[in-house]
PDB file of C-alpha atoms and ligand atoms in Angstrom:
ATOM      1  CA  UNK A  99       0.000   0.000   0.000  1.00 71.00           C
ATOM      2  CA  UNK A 100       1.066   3.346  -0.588  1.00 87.00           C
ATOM      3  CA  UNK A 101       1.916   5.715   2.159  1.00 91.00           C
ATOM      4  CA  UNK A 102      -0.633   8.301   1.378  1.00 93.00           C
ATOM      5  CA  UNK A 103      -2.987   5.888   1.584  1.00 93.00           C
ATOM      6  CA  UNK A 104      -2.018   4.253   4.590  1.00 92.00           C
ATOM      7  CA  UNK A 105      -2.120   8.049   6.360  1.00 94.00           C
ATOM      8  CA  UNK A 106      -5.781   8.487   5.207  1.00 93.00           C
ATOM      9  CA  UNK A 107      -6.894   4.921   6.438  1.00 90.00           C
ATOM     10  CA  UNK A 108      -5.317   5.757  10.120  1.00 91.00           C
ATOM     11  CA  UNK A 109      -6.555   8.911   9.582  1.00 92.00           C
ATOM     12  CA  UNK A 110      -4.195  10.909   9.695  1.00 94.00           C
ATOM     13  CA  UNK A 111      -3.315  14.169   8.517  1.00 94.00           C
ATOM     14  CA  UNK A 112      -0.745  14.387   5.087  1.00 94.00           C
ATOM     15  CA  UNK A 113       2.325  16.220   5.785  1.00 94.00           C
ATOM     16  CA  UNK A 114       5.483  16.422   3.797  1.00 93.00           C
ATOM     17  CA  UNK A 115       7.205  14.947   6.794  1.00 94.00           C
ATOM     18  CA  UNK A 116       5.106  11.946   7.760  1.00 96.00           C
ATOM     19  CA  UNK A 117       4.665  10.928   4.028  1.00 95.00           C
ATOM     20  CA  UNK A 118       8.514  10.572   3.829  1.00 96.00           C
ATOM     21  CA  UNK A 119       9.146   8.720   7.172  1.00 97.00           C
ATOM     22  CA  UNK A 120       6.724   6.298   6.505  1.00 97.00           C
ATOM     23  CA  UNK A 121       7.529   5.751   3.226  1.00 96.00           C
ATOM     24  CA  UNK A 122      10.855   4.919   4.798  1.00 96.00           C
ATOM     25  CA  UNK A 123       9.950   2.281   7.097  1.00 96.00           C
ATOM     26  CA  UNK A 124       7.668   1.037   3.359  1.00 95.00           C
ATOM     27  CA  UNK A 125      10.974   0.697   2.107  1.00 95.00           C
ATOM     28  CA  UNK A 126      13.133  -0.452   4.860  1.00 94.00           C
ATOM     29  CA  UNK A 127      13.419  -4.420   5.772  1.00 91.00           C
ATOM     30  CA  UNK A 128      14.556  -3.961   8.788  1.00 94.00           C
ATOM     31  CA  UNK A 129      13.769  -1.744  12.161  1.00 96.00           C
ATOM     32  CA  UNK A 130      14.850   1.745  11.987  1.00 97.00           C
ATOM     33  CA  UNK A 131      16.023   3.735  14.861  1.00 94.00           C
ATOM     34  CA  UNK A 132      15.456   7.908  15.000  1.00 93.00           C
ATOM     35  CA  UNK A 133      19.373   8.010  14.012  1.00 92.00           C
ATOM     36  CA  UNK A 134      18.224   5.831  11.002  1.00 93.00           C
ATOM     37  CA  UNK A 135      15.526   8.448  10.305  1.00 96.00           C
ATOM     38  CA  UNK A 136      17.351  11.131  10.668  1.00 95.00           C
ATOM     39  CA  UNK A 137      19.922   9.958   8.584  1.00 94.00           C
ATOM     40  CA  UNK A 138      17.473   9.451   5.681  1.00 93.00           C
ATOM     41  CA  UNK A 139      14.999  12.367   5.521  1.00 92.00           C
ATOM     42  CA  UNK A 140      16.781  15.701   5.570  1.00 86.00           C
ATOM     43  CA  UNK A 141      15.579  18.762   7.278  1.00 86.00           C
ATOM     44  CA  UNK A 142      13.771  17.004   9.966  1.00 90.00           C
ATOM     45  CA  UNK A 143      14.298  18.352  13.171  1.00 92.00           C
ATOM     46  CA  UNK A 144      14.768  16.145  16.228  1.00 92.00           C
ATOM     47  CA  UNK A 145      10.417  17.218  17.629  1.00 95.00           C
ATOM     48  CA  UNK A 146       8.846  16.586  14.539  1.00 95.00           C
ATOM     49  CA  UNK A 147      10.313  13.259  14.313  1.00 96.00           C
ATOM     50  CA  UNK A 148       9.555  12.339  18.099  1.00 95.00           C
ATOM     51  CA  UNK A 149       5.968  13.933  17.284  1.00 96.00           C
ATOM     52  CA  UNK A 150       5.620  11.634  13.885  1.00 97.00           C
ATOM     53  CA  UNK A 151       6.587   8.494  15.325  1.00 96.00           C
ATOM     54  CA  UNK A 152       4.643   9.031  18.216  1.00 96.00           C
ATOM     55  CA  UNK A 153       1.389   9.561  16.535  1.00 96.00           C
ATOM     56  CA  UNK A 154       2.171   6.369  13.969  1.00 96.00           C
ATOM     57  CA  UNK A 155       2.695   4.423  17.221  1.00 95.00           C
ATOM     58  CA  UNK A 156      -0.608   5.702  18.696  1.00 94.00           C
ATOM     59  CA  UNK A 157      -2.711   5.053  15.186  1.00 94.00           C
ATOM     60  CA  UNK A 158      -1.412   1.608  14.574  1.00 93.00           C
ATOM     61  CA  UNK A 159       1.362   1.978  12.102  1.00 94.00           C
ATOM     62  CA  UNK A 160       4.686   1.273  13.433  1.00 95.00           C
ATOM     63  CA  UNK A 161       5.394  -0.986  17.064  1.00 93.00           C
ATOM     64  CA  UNK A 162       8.418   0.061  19.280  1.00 92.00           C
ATOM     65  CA  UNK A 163      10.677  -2.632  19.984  1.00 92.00           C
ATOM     66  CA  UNK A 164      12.864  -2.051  22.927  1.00 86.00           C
ATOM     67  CA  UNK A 165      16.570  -3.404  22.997  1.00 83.00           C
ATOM     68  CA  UNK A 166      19.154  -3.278  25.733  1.00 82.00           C
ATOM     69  CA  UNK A 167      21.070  -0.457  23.879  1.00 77.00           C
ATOM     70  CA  UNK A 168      19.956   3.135  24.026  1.00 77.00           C
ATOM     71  CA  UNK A 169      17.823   3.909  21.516  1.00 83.00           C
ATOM     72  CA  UNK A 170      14.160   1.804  20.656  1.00 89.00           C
ATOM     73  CA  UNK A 171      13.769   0.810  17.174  1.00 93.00           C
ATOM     74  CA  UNK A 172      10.169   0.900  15.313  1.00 96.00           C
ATOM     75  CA  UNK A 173       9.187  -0.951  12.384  1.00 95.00           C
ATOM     76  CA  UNK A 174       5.955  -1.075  10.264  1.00 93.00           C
ATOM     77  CA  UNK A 175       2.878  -3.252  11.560  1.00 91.00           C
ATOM     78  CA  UNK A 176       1.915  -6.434  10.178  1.00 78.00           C
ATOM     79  CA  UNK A 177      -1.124  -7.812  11.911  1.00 66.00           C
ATOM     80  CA  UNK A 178      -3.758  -4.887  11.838  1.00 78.00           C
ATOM     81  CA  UNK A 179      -3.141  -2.986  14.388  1.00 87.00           C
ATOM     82  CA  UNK A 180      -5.619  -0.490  15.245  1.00 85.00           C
ATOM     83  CA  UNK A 181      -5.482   3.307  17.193  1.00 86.00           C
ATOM     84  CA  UNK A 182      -4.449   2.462  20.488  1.00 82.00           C
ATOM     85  CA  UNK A 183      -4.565  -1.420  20.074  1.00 83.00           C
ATOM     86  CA  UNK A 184      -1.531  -3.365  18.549  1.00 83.00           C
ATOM     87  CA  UNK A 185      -1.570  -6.826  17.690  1.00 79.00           C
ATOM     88  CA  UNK A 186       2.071  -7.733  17.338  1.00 80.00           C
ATOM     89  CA  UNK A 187       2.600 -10.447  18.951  1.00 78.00           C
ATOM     90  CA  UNK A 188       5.787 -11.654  17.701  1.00 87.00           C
ATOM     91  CA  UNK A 189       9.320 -11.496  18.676  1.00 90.00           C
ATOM     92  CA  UNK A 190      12.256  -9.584  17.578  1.00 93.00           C
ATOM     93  CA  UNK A 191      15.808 -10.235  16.879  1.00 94.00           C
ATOM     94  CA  UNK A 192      18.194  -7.813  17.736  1.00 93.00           C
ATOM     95  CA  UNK A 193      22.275  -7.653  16.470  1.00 94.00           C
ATOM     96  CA  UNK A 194      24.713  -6.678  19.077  1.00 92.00           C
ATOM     97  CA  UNK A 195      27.272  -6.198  16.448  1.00 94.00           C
ATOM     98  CA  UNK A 196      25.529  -4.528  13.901  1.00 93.00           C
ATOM     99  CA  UNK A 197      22.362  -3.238  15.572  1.00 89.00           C
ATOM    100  CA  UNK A 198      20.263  -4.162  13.182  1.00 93.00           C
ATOM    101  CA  UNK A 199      16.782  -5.065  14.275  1.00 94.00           C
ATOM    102  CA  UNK A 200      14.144  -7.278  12.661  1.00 94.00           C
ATOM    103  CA  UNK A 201      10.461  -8.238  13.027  1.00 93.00           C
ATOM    104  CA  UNK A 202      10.654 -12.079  13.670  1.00 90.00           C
ATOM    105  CA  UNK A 203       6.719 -12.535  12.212  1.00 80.00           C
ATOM    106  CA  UNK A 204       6.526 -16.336  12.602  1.00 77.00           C
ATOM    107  CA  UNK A 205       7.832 -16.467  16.092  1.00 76.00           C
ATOM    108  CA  UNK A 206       4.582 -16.329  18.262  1.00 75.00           C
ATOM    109  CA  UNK A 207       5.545 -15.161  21.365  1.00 79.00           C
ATOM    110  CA  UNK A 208       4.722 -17.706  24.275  1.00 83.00           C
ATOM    111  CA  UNK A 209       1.929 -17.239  26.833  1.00 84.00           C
ATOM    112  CA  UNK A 210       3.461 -16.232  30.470  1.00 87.00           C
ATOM    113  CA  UNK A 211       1.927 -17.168  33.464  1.00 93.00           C
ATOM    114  CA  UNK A 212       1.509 -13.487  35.328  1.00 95.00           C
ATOM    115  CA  UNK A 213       0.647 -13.092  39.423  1.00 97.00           C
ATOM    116  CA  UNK A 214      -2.617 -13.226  40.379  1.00 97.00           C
ATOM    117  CA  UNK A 215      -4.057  -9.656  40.012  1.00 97.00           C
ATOM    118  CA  UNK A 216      -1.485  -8.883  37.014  1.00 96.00           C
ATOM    119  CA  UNK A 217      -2.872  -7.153  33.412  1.00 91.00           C
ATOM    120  CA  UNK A 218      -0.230  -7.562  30.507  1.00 85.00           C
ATOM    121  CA  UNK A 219      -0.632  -4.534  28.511  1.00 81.00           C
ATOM    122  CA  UNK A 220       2.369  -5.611  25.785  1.00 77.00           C
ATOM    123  CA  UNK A 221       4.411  -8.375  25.575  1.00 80.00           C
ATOM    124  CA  UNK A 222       7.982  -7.893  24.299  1.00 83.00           C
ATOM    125  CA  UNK A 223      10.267 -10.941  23.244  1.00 88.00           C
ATOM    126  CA  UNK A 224      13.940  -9.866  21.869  1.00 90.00           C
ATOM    127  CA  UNK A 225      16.597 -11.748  20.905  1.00 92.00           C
ATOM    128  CA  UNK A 226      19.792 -10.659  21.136  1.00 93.00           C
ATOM    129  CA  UNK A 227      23.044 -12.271  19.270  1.00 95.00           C
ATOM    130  CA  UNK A 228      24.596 -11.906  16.368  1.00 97.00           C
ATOM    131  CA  UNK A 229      22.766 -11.437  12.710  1.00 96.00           C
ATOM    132  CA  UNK A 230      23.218 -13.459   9.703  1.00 96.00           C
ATOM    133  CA  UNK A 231      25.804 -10.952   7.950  1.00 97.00           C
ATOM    134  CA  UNK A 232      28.100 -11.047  11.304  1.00 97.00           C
ATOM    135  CA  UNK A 233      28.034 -14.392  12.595  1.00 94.00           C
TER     136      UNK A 233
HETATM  137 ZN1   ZN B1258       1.301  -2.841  15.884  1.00 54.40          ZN
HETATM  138 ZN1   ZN B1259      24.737  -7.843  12.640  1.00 54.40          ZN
HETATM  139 ZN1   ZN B1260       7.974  -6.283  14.865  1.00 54.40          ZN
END
């Protein structure tokens, strides 16, 4: 799909800015980080790219995925994710060499017996190693 129309289905507003980033992550196999981002779309000021990705995350475009270095990676969603309600449920693999990040989708991740009284909100499974291109 094309990232105009992906804007208008999430409805959300067309900007110069947000049309590029996403059409990034479109084109991107793997996860992209803000450096990434930043890297790639010129002229974009540190705010507007916080504010962008925020508001994909929030609509149901993009998923965070945490790693144990400092800065989250985001890639596109797969499994219909709605405003305020993603559906990724699948794990990650993360490169401690490289950094690169990728969306594992076949890798459901396992059901985890919580406390008594506990809500999971998100479930996050990384893996963390060494990718294909530096093992
Ligand atoms: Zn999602
Ligand atoms: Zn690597
Ligand atoms: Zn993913």
């Amino acid at each position: 799909m094309h990232s105009k129309e992906i804007l208008k289905n999430h409805g959300i507003r067309l900007t110069e800015v947000r049309q590029k980033v996403l059409q990034l992550f479109l084109e991107s196999p793997e996860a992209l980080s803000n450096e990434d981002i930043e890297k790639s779309v010129k002229n974009l000021d540190r705010i507007t790219l916080y504010r962008t990705l925020k508001t994909f995350e929030e609509k149901g475009i993009i998923h965070k995925i945490p790693n144990s270095g400092n800065s989250p990676m985001y890639a596109v969603c797969q499994d219909n994710c709605t405003e305020h309600h993603h559906l990724d449920s699948h794990g990650h693999f993360h490169c401690l060499d490289c950094g690169k990040t990728v969306c594992m989708d076949h890798t459901d991740v396992p059901t985890i017996i919580v406390p008594k009284g506990y809500t999971v909100e998100q479930k996050h499974l990384i893996l963390e190693g060494k990718c294909d291109a530096c093992s």
